[in-house]
Amino acid sequence: RRDVLVLTPWLAPIVWEGTFSRDILDAQYLQKNLLTGVVTFAVEKYGFFIEGFMSSANKYFLAGHPVNFYLFTDSPEKISHLQMAPENHLFVIPVQNDPRWQDISRSRMDILSSYIQSQFQHEVDYLYSMDINVQLLAHIGVEIIDALVATISSWQVTPQQEDKASETHPESQSALPEGQGDFYYTASFYGGSVAEVYKLTRACSAGLVQDRENGIEGPWHHESHLNRYLLQHKPTRLLSPEYYWDTEL
């Protein structure tokens, strides 16, 4: 494709539809005997989205390959039986609800890093975090597999000139140095190898804790910290905004 940017300045591929052969990648993935996990959170009113997300992800996420879905929820008793593909498994993990949605957002990174260390690193090779309030409309395949993977926000499809959503408090652990920034990444879909996702979530969790101790609460919470981390630790693969498109656009 010549109509879009397909390579970053640090030579990481940017994956768009039409820039890869899924058949070749599927064959390579199968040879390595890999298992991929998906983490999502359904707390409070977001329980409404569980069925829509799970049914579409079960159909379209790495179809034909085994996937472990890890669903964190504060109402595990309310989850009806979901029919999964034979190769997929759903694990429901109870999580305590926080009174403020900001605290729920903030605690995600801490929960993820803890579970990676205690459980996920022993069960999957790659791990991806996705928001529950989406539905997959087409196949997301093994073209997303790499060490550290970020998704370019659908609101910013070119290298960023002005960071509209970064943390503005200069003392925040997520503040970006003035004039720096590559792309703006959404926290709604990211992942990679278990080891790299652990490093990311641990660093973001530490930054969020330090901000909270200093009385700083940024407007975009863990997404700001995600972007700061990815500025310093460049993703090895970027997914185009096609992978997480905002319907408002």
Short mmCIF file of N, CA and C in Angstrom, two decimals, residues 80-205:
data_model
loop_
_atom_site.label_atom_id
_atom_site.label_comp_id
_atom_site.label_asym_id
_atom_site.label_seq_id
_atom_site.Cartn_x
_atom_site.Cartn_y
_atom_site.Cartn_z
N SER A 80 -23.79 -15.29 32.07
CA SER A 80 -24.47 -16.46 31.54
C SER A 80 -23.47 -17.33 30.78
N HIS A 81 -23.87 -18.55 30.51
CA HIS A 81 -22.99 -19.47 29.80
C HIS A 81 -22.72 -18.95 28.39
N LEU A 82 -21.46 -18.81 28.06
CA LEU A 82 -21.07 -18.35 26.73
C LEU A 82 -20.48 -19.52 25.95
N GLN A 83 -20.99 -19.74 24.77
CA GLN A 83 -20.51 -20.84 23.93
C GLN A 83 -19.20 -20.43 23.27
N MET A 84 -18.12 -21.14 23.59
CA MET A 84 -16.82 -20.81 23.04
C MET A 84 -16.41 -21.81 21.97
N ALA A 85 -15.56 -21.36 21.05
CA ALA A 85 -15.01 -22.28 20.06
C ALA A 85 -14.20 -23.35 20.79
N PRO A 86 -14.11 -24.56 20.21
CA PRO A 86 -13.44 -25.68 20.90
C PRO A 86 -12.01 -25.36 21.32
N GLU A 87 -11.31 -24.53 20.54
CA GLU A 87 -9.91 -24.24 20.86
C GLU A 87 -9.74 -23.10 21.86
N ASN A 88 -10.84 -22.41 22.19
CA ASN A 88 -10.76 -21.26 23.09
C ASN A 88 -11.23 -21.60 24.50
N HIS A 89 -10.72 -20.86 25.46
CA HIS A 89 -11.12 -21.06 26.85
C HIS A 89 -11.38 -19.71 27.51
N LEU A 90 -12.45 -19.65 28.29
CA LEU A 90 -12.81 -18.43 29.02
C LEU A 90 -12.58 -18.65 30.51
N PHE A 91 -11.81 -17.76 31.11
CA PHE A 91 -11.54 -17.80 32.55
C PHE A 91 -12.11 -16.53 33.18
N VAL A 92 -13.04 -16.69 34.09
CA VAL A 92 -13.66 -15.55 34.77
C VAL A 92 -12.94 -15.32 36.09
N ILE A 93 -12.44 -14.10 36.27
CA ILE A 93 -11.65 -13.77 37.46
C ILE A 93 -12.36 -12.66 38.23
N PRO A 94 -12.82 -12.95 39.46
CA PRO A 94 -13.49 -11.92 40.25
C PRO A 94 -12.52 -10.79 40.60
N VAL A 95 -13.01 -9.57 40.51
CA VAL A 95 -12.21 -8.41 40.86
C VAL A 95 -13.08 -7.44 41.65
N GLN A 96 -12.49 -6.79 42.62
CA GLN A 96 -13.24 -5.87 43.47
C GLN A 96 -13.57 -4.59 42.72
N ASN A 97 -14.77 -4.12 42.89
CA ASN A 97 -15.19 -2.88 42.26
C ASN A 97 -14.65 -1.69 43.05
N ASP A 98 -14.27 -0.64 42.33
CA ASP A 98 -13.85 0.61 42.95
C ASP A 98 -14.98 1.62 42.83
N PRO A 99 -15.14 2.49 43.82
CA PRO A 99 -16.25 3.43 43.80
C PRO A 99 -16.15 4.47 42.67
N ARG A 100 -14.94 4.77 42.22
CA ARG A 100 -14.77 5.77 41.16
C ARG A 100 -14.22 5.08 39.92
N TRP A 101 -14.74 5.45 38.74
CA TRP A 101 -14.24 4.84 37.52
C TRP A 101 -12.77 5.16 37.30
N GLN A 102 -12.31 6.31 37.82
CA GLN A 102 -10.90 6.66 37.70
C GLN A 102 -10.03 5.64 38.42
N ASP A 103 -10.53 5.16 39.58
CA ASP A 103 -9.77 4.17 40.34
C ASP A 103 -9.76 2.82 39.63
N ILE A 104 -10.86 2.49 38.97
CA ILE A 104 -10.93 1.26 38.18
C ILE A 104 -9.90 1.32 37.06
N SER A 105 -9.85 2.46 36.37
CA SER A 105 -8.91 2.65 35.29
C SER A 105 -7.48 2.56 35.80
N ARG A 106 -7.23 3.20 36.93
CA ARG A 106 -5.89 3.24 37.50
C ARG A 106 -5.42 1.85 37.93
N SER A 107 -6.32 1.04 38.44
CA SER A 107 -5.93 -0.25 39.01
C SER A 107 -5.67 -1.32 37.97
N ARG A 108 -6.08 -1.09 36.73
CA ARG A 108 -5.90 -2.11 35.70
C ARG A 108 -4.45 -2.57 35.56
N MET A 109 -3.55 -1.59 35.48
CA MET A 109 -2.15 -1.93 35.27
C MET A 109 -1.59 -2.75 36.43
N ASP A 110 -2.00 -2.41 37.64
CA ASP A 110 -1.53 -3.14 38.81
C ASP A 110 -2.07 -4.56 38.80
N ILE A 111 -3.36 -4.72 38.48
CA ILE A 111 -3.97 -6.04 38.43
C ILE A 111 -3.29 -6.90 37.36
N LEU A 112 -3.08 -6.31 36.19
CA LEU A 112 -2.47 -7.06 35.10
C LEU A 112 -1.06 -7.52 35.44
N SER A 113 -0.25 -6.61 35.97
CA SER A 113 1.13 -6.98 36.29
C SER A 113 1.16 -8.08 37.35
N SER A 114 0.26 -7.99 38.32
CA SER A 114 0.22 -9.01 39.37
C SER A 114 -0.16 -10.37 38.82
N TYR A 115 -1.18 -10.41 37.95
CA TYR A 115 -1.63 -11.69 37.40
C TYR A 115 -0.65 -12.26 36.37
N ILE A 116 0.05 -11.38 35.67
CA ILE A 116 1.08 -11.88 34.76
C ILE A 116 2.16 -12.62 35.55
N GLN A 117 2.56 -12.00 36.65
CA GLN A 117 3.62 -12.59 37.47
C GLN A 117 3.18 -13.90 38.12
N SER A 118 1.95 -13.93 38.60
CA SER A 118 1.50 -15.10 39.36
C SER A 118 0.89 -16.20 38.50
N GLN A 119 0.34 -15.83 37.33
CA GLN A 119 -0.44 -16.82 36.58
C GLN A 119 -0.18 -16.81 35.07
N PHE A 120 -0.39 -15.66 34.44
CA PHE A 120 -0.43 -15.64 32.98
C PHE A 120 0.89 -16.06 32.34
N GLN A 121 2.02 -15.72 32.97
CA GLN A 121 3.31 -16.06 32.36
C GLN A 121 3.50 -17.57 32.26
N HIS A 122 2.77 -18.33 33.06
CA HIS A 122 2.86 -19.79 33.02
C HIS A 122 1.85 -20.42 32.06
N GLU A 123 0.95 -19.58 31.50
CA GLU A 123 -0.15 -20.13 30.71
C GLU A 123 -0.14 -19.71 29.25
N VAL A 124 0.36 -18.52 28.94
CA VAL A 124 0.33 -18.03 27.56
C VAL A 124 1.69 -17.47 27.16
N ASP A 125 1.90 -17.38 25.85
CA ASP A 125 3.14 -16.82 25.31
C ASP A 125 3.00 -15.33 25.00
N TYR A 126 1.81 -14.97 24.52
CA TYR A 126 1.53 -13.56 24.19
C TYR A 126 0.24 -13.15 24.91
N LEU A 127 0.15 -11.86 25.22
CA LEU A 127 -1.00 -11.38 25.98
C LEU A 127 -1.42 -10.02 25.44
N TYR A 128 -2.73 -9.87 25.21
CA TYR A 128 -3.27 -8.62 24.69
C TYR A 128 -4.39 -8.13 25.60
N SER A 129 -4.42 -6.83 25.82
CA SER A 129 -5.46 -6.20 26.61
C SER A 129 -6.41 -5.47 25.67
N MET A 130 -7.70 -5.73 25.82
CA MET A 130 -8.71 -5.09 24.98
C MET A 130 -9.85 -4.58 25.85
N ASP A 131 -10.44 -3.46 25.45
CA ASP A 131 -11.61 -2.94 26.16
C ASP A 131 -12.82 -3.82 25.87
N ILE A 132 -13.69 -3.91 26.87
CA ILE A 132 -14.86 -4.77 26.75
C ILE A 132 -15.97 -4.16 25.88
N ASN A 133 -15.99 -2.82 25.77
CA ASN A 133 -17.12 -2.17 25.09
C ASN A 133 -16.88 -2.01 23.59
N VAL A 134 -16.36 -3.07 22.98
CA VAL A 134 -16.20 -3.10 21.53
C VAL A 134 -16.73 -4.42 20.99
N GLN A 135 -16.97 -4.41 19.69
CA GLN A 135 -17.28 -5.65 19.01
C GLN A 135 -16.36 -5.78 17.81
N LEU A 136 -15.77 -6.96 17.66
CA LEU A 136 -14.94 -7.22 16.49
C LEU A 136 -15.83 -7.46 15.29
N LEU A 137 -15.50 -6.80 14.18
CA LEU A 137 -16.32 -6.88 12.98
C LEU A 137 -15.65 -7.65 11.86
N ALA A 138 -14.36 -7.94 12.02
CA ALA A 138 -13.60 -8.69 11.02
C ALA A 138 -12.45 -9.39 11.72
N HIS A 139 -11.78 -10.26 10.98
CA HIS A 139 -10.73 -11.08 11.58
C HIS A 139 -9.54 -10.25 12.05
N ILE A 140 -9.11 -10.53 13.27
CA ILE A 140 -7.84 -10.04 13.79
C ILE A 140 -6.97 -11.26 13.97
N GLY A 141 -5.94 -11.35 13.14
CA GLY A 141 -5.16 -12.58 13.09
C GLY A 141 -3.77 -12.45 13.67
N VAL A 142 -2.92 -13.39 13.33
CA VAL A 142 -1.59 -13.45 13.93
C VAL A 142 -0.66 -12.36 13.39
N GLU A 143 -1.15 -11.53 12.48
CA GLU A 143 -0.35 -10.37 12.07
C GLU A 143 -0.12 -9.39 13.21
N ILE A 144 -0.87 -9.54 14.31
CA ILE A 144 -0.68 -8.66 15.47
C ILE A 144 0.41 -9.17 16.41
N ILE A 145 0.94 -10.36 16.16
CA ILE A 145 1.87 -10.98 17.10
C ILE A 145 3.27 -10.37 16.96
N ASP A 146 3.79 -9.84 18.05
CA ASP A 146 5.15 -9.33 18.10
C ASP A 146 5.50 -9.08 19.56
N ALA A 147 6.73 -8.66 19.82
CA ALA A 147 7.20 -8.51 21.20
C ALA A 147 6.45 -7.43 21.96
N LEU A 148 6.27 -6.25 21.33
CA LEU A 148 5.60 -5.13 22.00
C LEU A 148 4.75 -4.42 20.96
N VAL A 149 3.43 -4.50 21.13
CA VAL A 149 2.50 -4.07 20.08
C VAL A 149 1.59 -2.97 20.61
N ALA A 150 1.50 -1.88 19.87
CA ALA A 150 0.62 -0.76 20.23
C ALA A 150 -0.28 -0.43 19.06
N THR A 151 -1.45 0.13 19.36
CA THR A 151 -2.41 0.50 18.33
C THR A 151 -2.52 2.02 18.24
N ILE A 152 -2.33 2.54 17.04
CA ILE A 152 -2.43 3.98 16.83
C ILE A 152 -3.88 4.41 17.01
N SER A 153 -4.08 5.46 17.80
CA SER A 153 -5.44 5.96 18.03
C SER A 153 -6.09 6.37 16.72
N SER A 154 -7.37 6.07 16.59
CA SER A 154 -8.09 6.45 15.37
C SER A 154 -8.23 7.96 15.25
N TRP A 155 -7.99 8.68 16.32
CA TRP A 155 -8.05 10.15 16.28
C TRP A 155 -6.74 10.75 15.81
N GLN A 156 -5.74 9.93 15.61
CA GLN A 156 -4.44 10.47 15.20
C GLN A 156 -3.74 9.47 14.32
N VAL A 157 -3.90 9.61 13.03
CA VAL A 157 -3.41 8.60 12.11
C VAL A 157 -2.07 8.96 11.49
N THR A 158 -1.49 10.09 11.88
CA THR A 158 -0.17 10.47 11.40
C THR A 158 0.72 10.75 12.60
N PRO A 159 2.04 10.78 12.40
CA PRO A 159 2.92 11.11 13.53
C PRO A 159 2.49 12.41 14.18
N GLN A 160 2.48 12.40 15.48
CA GLN A 160 1.81 13.49 16.19
C GLN A 160 2.61 14.79 16.14
N GLN A 161 1.89 15.84 15.82
CA GLN A 161 2.45 17.19 15.83
C GLN A 161 2.10 17.87 17.15
N GLU A 162 0.92 17.60 17.63
CA GLU A 162 0.48 18.18 18.89
C GLU A 162 -0.24 17.10 19.67
N ASP A 163 0.23 16.83 20.84
CA ASP A 163 -0.30 15.72 21.62
C ASP A 163 -1.54 16.18 22.37
N LYS A 164 -2.70 15.93 21.79
CA LYS A 164 -3.94 16.47 22.33
C LYS A 164 -4.34 15.82 23.65
N ALA A 165 -3.85 14.62 23.90
CA ALA A 165 -4.37 13.89 25.06
C ALA A 165 -3.30 13.52 26.08
N SER A 166 -2.12 14.09 25.96
CA SER A 166 -1.08 13.71 26.90
C SER A 166 -1.26 14.43 28.22
N GLU A 167 -0.59 13.92 29.22
CA GLU A 167 -0.62 14.53 30.54
C GLU A 167 0.05 15.90 30.48
N THR A 168 -0.63 16.93 31.02
CA THR A 168 -0.10 18.28 30.96
C THR A 168 0.60 18.69 32.25
N HIS A 169 0.40 17.96 33.33
CA HIS A 169 1.04 18.30 34.59
C HIS A 169 2.53 17.94 34.49
N PRO A 170 3.42 18.92 34.60
CA PRO A 170 4.85 18.64 34.36
C PRO A 170 5.46 17.66 35.35
N GLU A 171 4.86 17.51 36.54
CA GLU A 171 5.42 16.61 37.54
C GLU A 171 4.86 15.20 37.45
N SER A 172 3.92 14.99 36.55
CA SER A 172 3.36 13.65 36.40
C SER A 172 4.39 12.70 35.82
N GLN A 173 4.34 11.45 36.25
CA GLN A 173 5.22 10.42 35.72
C GLN A 173 4.90 10.10 34.26
N SER A 174 3.74 10.57 33.78
CA SER A 174 3.36 10.28 32.40
C SER A 174 3.58 11.46 31.47
N ALA A 175 4.11 12.57 32.00
CA ALA A 175 4.30 13.76 31.18
C ALA A 175 5.31 13.49 30.07
N LEU A 176 4.98 13.90 28.85
CA LEU A 176 5.89 13.74 27.73
C LEU A 176 6.77 14.98 27.59
N PRO A 177 8.04 14.81 27.33
CA PRO A 177 8.90 15.97 27.10
C PRO A 177 8.36 16.80 25.94
N GLU A 178 8.43 18.11 26.06
CA GLU A 178 7.86 19.00 25.05
C GLU A 178 8.47 18.73 23.68
N GLY A 179 7.60 18.62 22.70
CA GLY A 179 8.06 18.40 21.33
C GLY A 179 8.39 16.96 21.00
N GLN A 180 8.22 16.06 21.97
CA GLN A 180 8.52 14.66 21.71
C GLN A 180 7.23 13.85 21.63
N GLY A 181 7.32 12.74 20.97
CA GLY A 181 6.16 11.87 20.79
C GLY A 181 6.14 11.37 19.37
N ASP A 182 5.81 10.12 19.20
CA ASP A 182 5.82 9.51 17.88
C ASP A 182 4.41 9.42 17.31
N PHE A 183 3.59 8.63 17.99
CA PHE A 183 2.18 8.49 17.67
C PHE A 183 1.43 8.57 18.99
N TYR A 184 0.11 8.76 18.90
CA TYR A 184 -0.69 8.64 20.12
C TYR A 184 -1.35 7.27 20.09
N TYR A 185 -1.07 6.47 21.14
CA TYR A 185 -1.55 5.10 21.19
C TYR A 185 -2.75 4.98 22.12
N THR A 186 -3.70 4.17 21.71
CA THR A 186 -4.85 3.91 22.56
C THR A 186 -4.52 2.82 23.57
N ALA A 187 -5.03 2.97 24.78
CA ALA A 187 -4.88 1.93 25.80
C ALA A 187 -5.96 0.87 25.65
N SER A 188 -6.80 1.01 24.66
CA SER A 188 -7.90 0.06 24.47
C SER A 188 -7.48 -1.23 23.79
N PHE A 189 -6.28 -1.25 23.21
CA PHE A 189 -5.80 -2.46 22.54
C PHE A 189 -4.27 -2.40 22.44
N TYR A 190 -3.62 -3.20 23.26
CA TYR A 190 -2.15 -3.27 23.22
C TYR A 190 -1.75 -4.65 23.71
N GLY A 191 -0.50 -5.01 23.53
CA GLY A 191 -0.06 -6.31 24.00
C GLY A 191 1.32 -6.67 23.50
N GLY A 192 1.58 -7.98 23.46
CA GLY A 192 2.88 -8.46 23.03
C GLY A 192 3.25 -9.71 23.80
N SER A 193 4.54 -9.99 23.86
CA SER A 193 4.98 -11.14 24.63
C SER A 193 4.67 -10.90 26.11
N VAL A 194 4.48 -11.99 26.85
CA VAL A 194 4.14 -11.85 28.26
C VAL A 194 5.22 -11.05 29.00
N ALA A 195 6.48 -11.30 28.67
CA ALA A 195 7.57 -10.60 29.36
C ALA A 195 7.51 -9.09 29.11
N GLU A 196 7.25 -8.69 27.87
CA GLU A 196 7.20 -7.26 27.55
C GLU A 196 5.96 -6.59 28.13
N VAL A 197 4.84 -7.28 28.11
CA VAL A 197 3.62 -6.70 28.69
C VAL A 197 3.77 -6.56 30.20
N TYR A 198 4.48 -7.49 30.81
CA TYR A 198 4.74 -7.37 32.24
C TYR A 198 5.58 -6.13 32.54
N LYS A 199 6.62 -5.89 31.78
CA LYS A 199 7.45 -4.70 31.98
C LYS A 199 6.61 -3.43 31.82
N LEU A 200 5.76 -3.41 30.80
CA LEU A 200 4.92 -2.24 30.53
C LEU A 200 3.94 -2.00 31.68
N THR A 201 3.21 -3.03 32.08
CA THR A 201 2.18 -2.85 33.10
C THR A 201 2.81 -2.52 34.46
N ARG A 202 3.96 -3.12 34.74
CA ARG A 202 4.63 -2.83 36.01
C ARG A 202 5.09 -1.38 36.07
N ALA A 203 5.67 -0.89 34.95
CA ALA A 203 6.14 0.49 34.90
C ALA A 203 4.98 1.48 34.99
N CYS A 204 3.91 1.21 34.25
CA CYS A 204 2.75 2.11 34.28
C CYS A 204 2.10 2.11 35.66
N SER A 205 2.03 0.94 36.29
CA SER A 205 1.44 0.86 37.63
C SER A 205 2.26 1.68 38.62
#
